[in-house]
PDB file of C-alpha atoms and ligand atoms in Angstrom:
ATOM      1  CA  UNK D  87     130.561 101.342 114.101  1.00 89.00           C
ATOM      2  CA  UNK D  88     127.536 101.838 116.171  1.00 94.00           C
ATOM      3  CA  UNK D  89     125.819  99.327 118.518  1.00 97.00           C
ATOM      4  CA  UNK D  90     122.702  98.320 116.754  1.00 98.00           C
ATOM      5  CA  UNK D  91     119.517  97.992 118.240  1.00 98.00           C
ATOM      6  CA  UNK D  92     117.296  95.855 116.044  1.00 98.00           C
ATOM      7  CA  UNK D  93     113.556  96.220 116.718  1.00 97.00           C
ATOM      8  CA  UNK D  94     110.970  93.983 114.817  1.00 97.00           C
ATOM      9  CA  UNK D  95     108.033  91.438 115.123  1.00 97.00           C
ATOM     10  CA  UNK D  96     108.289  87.758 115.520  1.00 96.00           C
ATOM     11  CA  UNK D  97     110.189  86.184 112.431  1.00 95.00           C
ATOM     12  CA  UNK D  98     111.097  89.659 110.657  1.00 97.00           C
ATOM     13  CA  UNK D  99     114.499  88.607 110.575  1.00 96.00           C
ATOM     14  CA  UNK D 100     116.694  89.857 113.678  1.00 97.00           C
ATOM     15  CA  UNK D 101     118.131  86.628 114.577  1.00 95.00           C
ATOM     16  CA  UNK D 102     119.231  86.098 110.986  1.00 95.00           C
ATOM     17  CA  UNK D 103     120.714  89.329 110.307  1.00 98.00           C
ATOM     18  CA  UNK D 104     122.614  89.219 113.787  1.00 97.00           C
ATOM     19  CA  UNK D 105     124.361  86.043 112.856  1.00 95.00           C
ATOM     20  CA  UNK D 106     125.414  87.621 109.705  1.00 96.00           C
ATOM     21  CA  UNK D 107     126.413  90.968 111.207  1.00 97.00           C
ATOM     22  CA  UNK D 108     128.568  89.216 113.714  1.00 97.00           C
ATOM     23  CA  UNK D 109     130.315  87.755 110.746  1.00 95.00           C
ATOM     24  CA  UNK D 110     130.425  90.375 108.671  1.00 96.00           C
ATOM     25  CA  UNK D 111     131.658  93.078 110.977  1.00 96.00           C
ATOM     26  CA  UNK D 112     132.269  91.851 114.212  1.00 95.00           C
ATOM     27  CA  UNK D 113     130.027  92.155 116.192  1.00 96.00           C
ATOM     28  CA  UNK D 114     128.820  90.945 119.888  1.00 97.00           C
ATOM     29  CA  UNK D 115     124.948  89.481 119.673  1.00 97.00           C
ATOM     30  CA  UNK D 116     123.090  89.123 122.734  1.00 97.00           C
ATOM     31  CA  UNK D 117     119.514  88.075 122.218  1.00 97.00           C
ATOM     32  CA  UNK D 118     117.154  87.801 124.909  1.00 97.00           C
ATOM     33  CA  UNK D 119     114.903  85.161 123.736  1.00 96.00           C
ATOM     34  CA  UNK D 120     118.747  83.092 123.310  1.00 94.00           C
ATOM     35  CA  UNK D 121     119.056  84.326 127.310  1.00 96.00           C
ATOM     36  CA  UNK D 122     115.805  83.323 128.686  1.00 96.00           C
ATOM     37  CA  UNK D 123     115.913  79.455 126.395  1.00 94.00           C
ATOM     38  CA  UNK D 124     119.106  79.248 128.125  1.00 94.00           C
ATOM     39  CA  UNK D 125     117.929  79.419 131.497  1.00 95.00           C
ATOM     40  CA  UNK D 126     114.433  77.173 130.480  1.00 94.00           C
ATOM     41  CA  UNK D 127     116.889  74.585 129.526  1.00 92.00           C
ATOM     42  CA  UNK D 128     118.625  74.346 133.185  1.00 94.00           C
ATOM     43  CA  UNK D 129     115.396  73.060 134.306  1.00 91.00           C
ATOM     44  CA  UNK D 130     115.264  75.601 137.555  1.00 93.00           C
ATOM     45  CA  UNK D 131     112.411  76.786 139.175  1.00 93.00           C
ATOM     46  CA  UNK D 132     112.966  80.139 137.411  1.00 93.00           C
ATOM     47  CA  UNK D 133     113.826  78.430 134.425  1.00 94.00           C
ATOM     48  CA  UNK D 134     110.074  76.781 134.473  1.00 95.00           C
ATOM     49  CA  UNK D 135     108.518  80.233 134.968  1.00 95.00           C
ATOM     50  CA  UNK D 136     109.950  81.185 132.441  1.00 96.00           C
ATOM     51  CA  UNK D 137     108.723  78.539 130.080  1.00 95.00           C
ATOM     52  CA  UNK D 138     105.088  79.100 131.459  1.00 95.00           C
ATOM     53  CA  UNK D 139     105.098  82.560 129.710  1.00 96.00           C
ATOM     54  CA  UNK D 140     107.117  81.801 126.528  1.00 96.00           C
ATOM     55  CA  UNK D 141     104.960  79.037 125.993  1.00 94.00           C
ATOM     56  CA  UNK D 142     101.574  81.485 125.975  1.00 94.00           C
ATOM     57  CA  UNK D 143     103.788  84.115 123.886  1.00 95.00           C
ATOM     58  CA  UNK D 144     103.904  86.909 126.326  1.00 97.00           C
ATOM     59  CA  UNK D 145     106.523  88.943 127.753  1.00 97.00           C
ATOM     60  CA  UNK D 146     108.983  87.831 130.495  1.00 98.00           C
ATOM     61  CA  UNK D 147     108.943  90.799 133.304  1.00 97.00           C
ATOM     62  CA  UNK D 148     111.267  93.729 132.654  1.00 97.00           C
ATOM     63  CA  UNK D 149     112.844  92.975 135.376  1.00 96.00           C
ATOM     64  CA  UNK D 150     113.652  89.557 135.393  1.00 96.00           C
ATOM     65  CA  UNK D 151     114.879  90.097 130.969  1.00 97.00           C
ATOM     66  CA  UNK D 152     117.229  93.436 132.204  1.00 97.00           C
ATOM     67  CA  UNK D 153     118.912  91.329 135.278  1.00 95.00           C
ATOM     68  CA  UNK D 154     119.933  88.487 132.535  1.00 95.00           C
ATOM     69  CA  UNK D 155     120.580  90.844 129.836  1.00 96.00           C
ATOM     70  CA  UNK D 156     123.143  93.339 132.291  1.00 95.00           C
ATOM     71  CA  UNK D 157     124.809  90.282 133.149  1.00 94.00           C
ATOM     72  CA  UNK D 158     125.549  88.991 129.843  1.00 95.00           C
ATOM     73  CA  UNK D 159     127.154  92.007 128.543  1.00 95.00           C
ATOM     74  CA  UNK D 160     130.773  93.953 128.516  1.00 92.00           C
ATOM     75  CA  UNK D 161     129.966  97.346 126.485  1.00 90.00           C
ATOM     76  CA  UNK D 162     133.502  98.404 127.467  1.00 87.00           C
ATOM     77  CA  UNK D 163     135.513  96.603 124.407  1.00 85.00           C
ATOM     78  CA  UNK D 164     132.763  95.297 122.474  1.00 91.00           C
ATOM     79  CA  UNK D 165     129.986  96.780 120.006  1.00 95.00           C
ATOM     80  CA  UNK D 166     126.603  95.044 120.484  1.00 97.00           C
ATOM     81  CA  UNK D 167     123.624  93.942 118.389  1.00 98.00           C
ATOM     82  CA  UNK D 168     121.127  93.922 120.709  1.00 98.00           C
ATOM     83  CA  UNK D 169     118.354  91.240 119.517  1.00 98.00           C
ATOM     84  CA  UNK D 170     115.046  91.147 120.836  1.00 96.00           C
ATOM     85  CA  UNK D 171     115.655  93.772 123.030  1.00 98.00           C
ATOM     86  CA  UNK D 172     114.389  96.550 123.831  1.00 98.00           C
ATOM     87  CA  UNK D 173     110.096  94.768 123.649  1.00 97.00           C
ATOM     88  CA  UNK D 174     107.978  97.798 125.156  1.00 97.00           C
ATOM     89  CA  UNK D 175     108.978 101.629 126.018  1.00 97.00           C
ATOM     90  CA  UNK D 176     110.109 100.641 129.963  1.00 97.00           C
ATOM     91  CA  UNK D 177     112.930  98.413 128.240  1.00 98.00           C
ATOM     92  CA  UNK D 178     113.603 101.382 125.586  1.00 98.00           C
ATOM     93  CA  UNK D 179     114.493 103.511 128.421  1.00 98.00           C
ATOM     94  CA  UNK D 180     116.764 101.144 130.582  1.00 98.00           C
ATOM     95  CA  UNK D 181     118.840 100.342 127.527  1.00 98.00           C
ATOM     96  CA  UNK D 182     119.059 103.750 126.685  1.00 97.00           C
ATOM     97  CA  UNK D 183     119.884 105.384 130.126  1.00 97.00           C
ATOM     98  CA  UNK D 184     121.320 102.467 132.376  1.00 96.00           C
ATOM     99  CA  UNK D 185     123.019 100.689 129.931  1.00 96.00           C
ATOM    100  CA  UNK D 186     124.211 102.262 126.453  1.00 95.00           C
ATOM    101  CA  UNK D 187     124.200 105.583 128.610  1.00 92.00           C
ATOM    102  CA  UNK D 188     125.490 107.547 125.745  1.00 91.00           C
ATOM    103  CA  UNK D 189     127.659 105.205 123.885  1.00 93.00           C
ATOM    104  CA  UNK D 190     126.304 105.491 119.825  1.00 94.00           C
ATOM    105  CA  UNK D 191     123.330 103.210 118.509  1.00 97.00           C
ATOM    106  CA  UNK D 192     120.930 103.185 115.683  1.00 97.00           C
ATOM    107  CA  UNK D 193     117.554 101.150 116.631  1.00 98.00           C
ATOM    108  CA  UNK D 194     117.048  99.638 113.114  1.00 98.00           C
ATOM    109  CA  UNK D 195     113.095  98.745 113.180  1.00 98.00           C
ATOM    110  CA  UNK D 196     112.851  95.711 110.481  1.00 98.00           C
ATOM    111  CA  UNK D 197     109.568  96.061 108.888  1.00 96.00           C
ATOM    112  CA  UNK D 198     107.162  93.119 107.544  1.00 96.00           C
ATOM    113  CA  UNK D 199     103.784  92.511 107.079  1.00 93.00           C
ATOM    114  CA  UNK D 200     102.719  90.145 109.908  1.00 90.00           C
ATOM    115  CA  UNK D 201     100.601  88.043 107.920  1.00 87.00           C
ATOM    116  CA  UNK D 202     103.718  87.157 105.752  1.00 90.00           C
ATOM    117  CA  UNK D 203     105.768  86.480 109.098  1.00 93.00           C
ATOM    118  CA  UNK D 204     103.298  83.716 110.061  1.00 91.00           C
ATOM    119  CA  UNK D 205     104.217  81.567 107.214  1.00 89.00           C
ATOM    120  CA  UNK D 206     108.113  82.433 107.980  1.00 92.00           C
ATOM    121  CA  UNK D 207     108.002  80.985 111.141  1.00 93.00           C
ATOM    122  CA  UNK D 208     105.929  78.121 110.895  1.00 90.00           C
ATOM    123  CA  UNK D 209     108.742  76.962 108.308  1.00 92.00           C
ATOM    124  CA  UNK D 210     111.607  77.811 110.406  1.00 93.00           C
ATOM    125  CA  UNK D 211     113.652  75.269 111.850  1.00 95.00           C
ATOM    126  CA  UNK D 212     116.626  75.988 114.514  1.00 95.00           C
ATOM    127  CA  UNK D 213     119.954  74.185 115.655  1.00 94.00           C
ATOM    128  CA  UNK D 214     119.406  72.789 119.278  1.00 87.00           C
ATOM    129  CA  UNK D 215     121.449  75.417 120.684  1.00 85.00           C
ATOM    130  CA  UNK D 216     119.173  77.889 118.520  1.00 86.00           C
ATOM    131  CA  UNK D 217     121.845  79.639 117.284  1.00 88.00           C
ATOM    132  CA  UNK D 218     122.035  78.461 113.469  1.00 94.00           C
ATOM    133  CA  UNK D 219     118.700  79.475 111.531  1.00 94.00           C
ATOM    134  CA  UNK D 220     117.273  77.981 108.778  1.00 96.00           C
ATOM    135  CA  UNK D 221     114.165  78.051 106.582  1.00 95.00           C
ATOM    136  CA  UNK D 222     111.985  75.394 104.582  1.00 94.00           C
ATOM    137  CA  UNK D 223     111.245  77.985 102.028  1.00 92.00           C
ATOM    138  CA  UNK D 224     113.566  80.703 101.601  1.00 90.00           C
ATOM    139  CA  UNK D 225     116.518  79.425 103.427  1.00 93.00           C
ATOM    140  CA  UNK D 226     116.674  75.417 103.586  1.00 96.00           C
ATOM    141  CA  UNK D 227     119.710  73.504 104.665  1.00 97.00           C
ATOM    142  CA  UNK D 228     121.932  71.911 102.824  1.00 97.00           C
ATOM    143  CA  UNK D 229     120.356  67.991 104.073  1.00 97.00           C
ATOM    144  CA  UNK D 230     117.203  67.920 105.229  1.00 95.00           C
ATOM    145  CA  UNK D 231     116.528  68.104 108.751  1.00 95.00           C
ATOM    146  CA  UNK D 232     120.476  68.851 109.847  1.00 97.00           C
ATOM    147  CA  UNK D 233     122.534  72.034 110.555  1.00 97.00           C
ATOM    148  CA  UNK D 234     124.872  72.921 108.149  1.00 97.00           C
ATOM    149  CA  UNK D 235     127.404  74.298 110.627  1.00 95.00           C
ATOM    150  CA  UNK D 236     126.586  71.821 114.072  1.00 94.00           C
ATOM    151  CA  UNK D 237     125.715  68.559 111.846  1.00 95.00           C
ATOM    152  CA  UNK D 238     122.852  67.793 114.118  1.00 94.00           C
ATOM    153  CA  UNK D 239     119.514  67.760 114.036  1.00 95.00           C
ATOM    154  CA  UNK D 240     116.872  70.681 113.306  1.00 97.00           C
ATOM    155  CA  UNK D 241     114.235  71.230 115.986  1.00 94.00           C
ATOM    156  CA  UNK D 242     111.342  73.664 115.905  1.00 93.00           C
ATOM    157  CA  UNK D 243     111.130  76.158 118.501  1.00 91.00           C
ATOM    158  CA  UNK D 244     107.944  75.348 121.320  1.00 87.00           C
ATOM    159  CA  UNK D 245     106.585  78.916 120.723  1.00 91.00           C
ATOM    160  CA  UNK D 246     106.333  78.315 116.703  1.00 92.00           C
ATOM    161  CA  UNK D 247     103.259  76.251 116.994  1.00 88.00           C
ATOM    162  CA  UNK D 248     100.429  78.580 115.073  1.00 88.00           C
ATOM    163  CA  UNK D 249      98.110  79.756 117.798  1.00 88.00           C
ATOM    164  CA  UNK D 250     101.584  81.152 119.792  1.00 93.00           C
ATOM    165  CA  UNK D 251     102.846  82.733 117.060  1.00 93.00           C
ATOM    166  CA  UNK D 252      99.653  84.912 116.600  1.00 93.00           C
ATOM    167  CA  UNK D 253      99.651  85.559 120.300  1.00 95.00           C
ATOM    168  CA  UNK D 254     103.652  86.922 119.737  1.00 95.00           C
ATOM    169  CA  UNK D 255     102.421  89.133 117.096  1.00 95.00           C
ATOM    170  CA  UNK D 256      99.588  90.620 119.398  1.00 96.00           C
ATOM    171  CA  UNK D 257     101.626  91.240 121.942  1.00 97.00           C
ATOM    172  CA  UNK D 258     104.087  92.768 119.451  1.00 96.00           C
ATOM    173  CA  UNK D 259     101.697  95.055 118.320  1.00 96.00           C
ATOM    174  CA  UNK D 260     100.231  96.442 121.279  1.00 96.00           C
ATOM    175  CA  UNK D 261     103.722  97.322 122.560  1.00 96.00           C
ATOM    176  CA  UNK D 262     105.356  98.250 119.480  1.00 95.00           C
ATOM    177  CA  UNK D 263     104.072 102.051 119.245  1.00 96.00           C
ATOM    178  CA  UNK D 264     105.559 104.209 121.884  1.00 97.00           C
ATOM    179  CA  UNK D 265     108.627 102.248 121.843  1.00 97.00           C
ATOM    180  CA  UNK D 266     109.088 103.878 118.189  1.00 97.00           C
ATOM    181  CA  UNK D 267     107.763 107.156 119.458  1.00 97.00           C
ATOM    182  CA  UNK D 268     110.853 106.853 121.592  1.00 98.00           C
ATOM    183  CA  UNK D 269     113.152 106.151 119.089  1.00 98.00           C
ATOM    184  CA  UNK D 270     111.846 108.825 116.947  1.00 97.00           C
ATOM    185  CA  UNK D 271     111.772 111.107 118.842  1.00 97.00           C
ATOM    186  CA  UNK D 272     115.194 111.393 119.821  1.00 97.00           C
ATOM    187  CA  UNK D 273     116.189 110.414 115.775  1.00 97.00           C
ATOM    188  CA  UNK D 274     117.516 107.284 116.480  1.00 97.00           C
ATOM    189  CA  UNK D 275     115.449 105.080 114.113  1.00 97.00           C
ATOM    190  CA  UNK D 276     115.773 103.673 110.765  1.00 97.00           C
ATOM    191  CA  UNK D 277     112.950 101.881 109.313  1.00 97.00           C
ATOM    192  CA  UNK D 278     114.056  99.371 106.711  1.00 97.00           C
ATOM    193  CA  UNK D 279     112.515  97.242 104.389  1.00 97.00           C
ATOM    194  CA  UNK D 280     112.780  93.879 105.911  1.00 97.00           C
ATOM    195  CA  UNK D 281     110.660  91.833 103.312  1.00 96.00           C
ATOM    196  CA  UNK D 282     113.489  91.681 100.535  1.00 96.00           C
ATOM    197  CA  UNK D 283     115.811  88.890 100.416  1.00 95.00           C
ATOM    198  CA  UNK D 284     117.757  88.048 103.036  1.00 95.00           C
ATOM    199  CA  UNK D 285     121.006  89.558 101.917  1.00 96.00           C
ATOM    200  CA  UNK D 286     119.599  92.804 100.565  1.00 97.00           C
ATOM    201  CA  UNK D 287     117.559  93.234 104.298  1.00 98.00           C
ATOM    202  CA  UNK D 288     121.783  93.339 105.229  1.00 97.00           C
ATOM    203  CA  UNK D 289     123.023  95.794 102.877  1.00 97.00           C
ATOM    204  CA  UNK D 290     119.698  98.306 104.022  1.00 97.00           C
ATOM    205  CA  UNK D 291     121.008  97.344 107.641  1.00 97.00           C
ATOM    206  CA  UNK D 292     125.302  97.852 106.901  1.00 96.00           C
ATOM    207  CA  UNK D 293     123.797 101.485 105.390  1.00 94.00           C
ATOM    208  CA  UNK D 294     122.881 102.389 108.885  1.00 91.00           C
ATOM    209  CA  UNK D 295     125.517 101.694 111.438  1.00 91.00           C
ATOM    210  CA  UNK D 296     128.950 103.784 110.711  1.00 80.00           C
TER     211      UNK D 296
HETATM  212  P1  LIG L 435     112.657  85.768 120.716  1.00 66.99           P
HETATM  213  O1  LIG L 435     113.438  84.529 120.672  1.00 66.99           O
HETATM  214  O2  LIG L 435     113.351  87.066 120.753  1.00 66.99           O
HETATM  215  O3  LIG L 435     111.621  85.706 119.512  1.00 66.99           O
HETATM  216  P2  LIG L 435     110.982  86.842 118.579  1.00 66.99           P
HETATM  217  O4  LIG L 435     111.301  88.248 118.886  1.00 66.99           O
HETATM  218  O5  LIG L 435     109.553  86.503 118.578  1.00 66.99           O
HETATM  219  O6  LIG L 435     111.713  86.678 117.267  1.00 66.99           O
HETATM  220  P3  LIG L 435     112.013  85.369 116.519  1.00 66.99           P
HETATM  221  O7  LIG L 435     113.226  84.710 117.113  1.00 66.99           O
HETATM  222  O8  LIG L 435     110.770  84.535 116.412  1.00 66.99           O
HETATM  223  O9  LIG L 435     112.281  85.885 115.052  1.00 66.99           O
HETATM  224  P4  LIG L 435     113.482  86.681 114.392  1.00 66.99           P
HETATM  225  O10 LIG L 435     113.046  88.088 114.153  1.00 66.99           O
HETATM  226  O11 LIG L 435     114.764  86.464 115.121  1.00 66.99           O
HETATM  227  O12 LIG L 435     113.506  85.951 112.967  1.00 66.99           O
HETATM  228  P5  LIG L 435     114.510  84.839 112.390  1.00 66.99           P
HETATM  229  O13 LIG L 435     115.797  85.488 112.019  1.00 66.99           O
HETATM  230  O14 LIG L 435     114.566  83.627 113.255  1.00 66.99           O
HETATM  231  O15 LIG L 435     111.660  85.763 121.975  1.00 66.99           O
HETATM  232  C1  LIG L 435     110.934  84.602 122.324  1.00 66.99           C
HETATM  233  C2  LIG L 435     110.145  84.864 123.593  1.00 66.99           C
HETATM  234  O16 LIG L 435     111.038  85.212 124.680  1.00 66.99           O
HETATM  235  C3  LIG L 435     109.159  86.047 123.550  1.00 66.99           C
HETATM  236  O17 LIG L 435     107.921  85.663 122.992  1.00 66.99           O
HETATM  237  C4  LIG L 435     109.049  86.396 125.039  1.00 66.99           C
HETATM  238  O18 LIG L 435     108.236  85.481 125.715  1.00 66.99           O
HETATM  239  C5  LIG L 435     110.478  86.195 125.533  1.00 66.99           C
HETATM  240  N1  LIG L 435     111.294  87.424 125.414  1.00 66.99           N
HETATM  241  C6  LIG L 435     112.363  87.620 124.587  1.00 66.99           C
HETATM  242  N2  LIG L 435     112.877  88.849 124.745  1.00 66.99           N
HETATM  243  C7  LIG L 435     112.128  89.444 125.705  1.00 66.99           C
HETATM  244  C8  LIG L 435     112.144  90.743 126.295  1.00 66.99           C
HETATM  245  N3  LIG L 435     113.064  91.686 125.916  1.00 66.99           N
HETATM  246  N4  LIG L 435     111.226  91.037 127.238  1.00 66.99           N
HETATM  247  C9  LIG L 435     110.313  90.118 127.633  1.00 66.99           C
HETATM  248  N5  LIG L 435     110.210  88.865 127.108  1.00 66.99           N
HETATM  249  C10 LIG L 435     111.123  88.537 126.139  1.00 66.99           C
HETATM  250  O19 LIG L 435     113.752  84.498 111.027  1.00 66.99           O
HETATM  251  C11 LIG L 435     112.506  83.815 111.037  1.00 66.99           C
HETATM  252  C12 LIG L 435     112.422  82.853 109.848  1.00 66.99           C
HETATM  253  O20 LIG L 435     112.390  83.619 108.639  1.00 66.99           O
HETATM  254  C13 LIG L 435     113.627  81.906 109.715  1.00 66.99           C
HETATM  255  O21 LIG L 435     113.168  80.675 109.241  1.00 66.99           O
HETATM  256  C14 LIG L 435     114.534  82.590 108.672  1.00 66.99           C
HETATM  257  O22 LIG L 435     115.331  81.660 107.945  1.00 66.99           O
HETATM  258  C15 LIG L 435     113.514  83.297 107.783  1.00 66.99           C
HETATM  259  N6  LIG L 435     113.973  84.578 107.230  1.00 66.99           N
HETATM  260  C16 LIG L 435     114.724  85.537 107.844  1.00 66.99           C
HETATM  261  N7  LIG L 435     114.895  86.600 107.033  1.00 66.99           N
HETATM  262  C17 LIG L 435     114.231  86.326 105.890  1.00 66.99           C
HETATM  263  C18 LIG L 435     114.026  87.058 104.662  1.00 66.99           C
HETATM  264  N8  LIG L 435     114.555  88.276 104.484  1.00 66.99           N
HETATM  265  N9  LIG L 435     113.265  86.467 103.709  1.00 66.99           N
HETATM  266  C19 LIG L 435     112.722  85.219 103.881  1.00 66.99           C
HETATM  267  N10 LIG L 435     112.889  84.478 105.016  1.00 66.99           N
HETATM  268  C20 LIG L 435     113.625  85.029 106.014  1.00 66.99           C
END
């Protein structure tokens, strides 16, 4: 099984399909978003820094995002879905060179229409520790307003407010392009079709990583 790099705008799906795959086969999930809400929530200096850019929708420095992501990570005895990671070419290089550094991966680019993802995420409500995802729509708990898995309550994430989320997807799509010419051009991506259900977006995904 290879590590599995999934690649996609705001809402397409990665932190769904992660919590499945690490069911389904296993593996390790380290999301960066998960990482940087993490340290927000310690209330640090760094942590309110932090916030200050997440709140406009922009990107945390490389730097700071590679520091917390090489410390939360053992490739030696696990495989890895990396989530939200690499954003823009620079990262798509580090994770590549300093960090998978020739171990197998398939970047698996999840593709929506970004109009459809607005919708998605206004209607997406998290468990506090944001690990448990749920929709209004398409994929509502079982009793309104509280995770099926923690029992307590649903919150919306700060950055889902409209006006952020459109930000997200600009910033998205300015960086998106040469981070694919990367991955294509050493034959490492798989585009899938990330607007089916969610369960067929994981059988496209299971297709791609032995
Ligand atoms: P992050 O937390 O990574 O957010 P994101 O990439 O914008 O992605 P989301 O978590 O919004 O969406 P998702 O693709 O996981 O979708 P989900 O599965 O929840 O990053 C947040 C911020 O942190 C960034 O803006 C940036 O500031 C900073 N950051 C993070 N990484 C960084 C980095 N590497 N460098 C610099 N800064 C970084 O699904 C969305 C909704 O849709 C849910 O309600 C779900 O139930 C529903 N859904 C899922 N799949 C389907 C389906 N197939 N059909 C219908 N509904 C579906």
């Amino acid at each position: 099984m290879k590590n599995l790099v999934l690649i996609g705008p705001p809402g397409s799906g990665k932190g769904t399909q992660s919590n499945i795959l690490v069911e389904k086969k296993g593996y390790a999930h380290v999301s960066t978003g998960d990482l940087l809400r993490a340290e927000v929530s310690k209330g640090t200096e760094l942590g309110q820094r932090i916030k200050s850019v997440m709140d406009l929708g922009e990107l945390v420095s490389d730097d700071l995002v590679v520091e917390l992501l090489k410390a939360n990570i053992d490739l030696s005895s696990k495989q890895y879905i990396f989530d939200g990671f690499p954003r823009n070419v620079k990262q798509a290089e580090v994770l590549d060179q300093e960090i998978l550094n020739g171990t197998a991966y398939v970047a698996v680019l999840l593709d929506v229409d970004i109009e459809k993802l607005i919708n998605r995420i206004v209607n997406r409500r998290v468990s506090s520790d944001g690990k448990h995802i749920y929709n209004l729509v398409s994929n509502p708990p079982r009793k309104t307003g509280t995770c099926d898995v923690t029992g307590t309550h649903l919150i919306q994430r700060e950055d889902d407010k409209e006006e952020v989320v459109r930000n997200r997807m600009d910033v998205y799509l300015r960086e998106v392009g040469p981070m694919i010419e990367f991955y294509k051009n050493k034959n490492l991506l798989v585009t899938i079709d990330a607007e089916k259900e969610i369960d067929g977006v994981t059988e496209q995904i299971m297709n791609c990583i032995n």
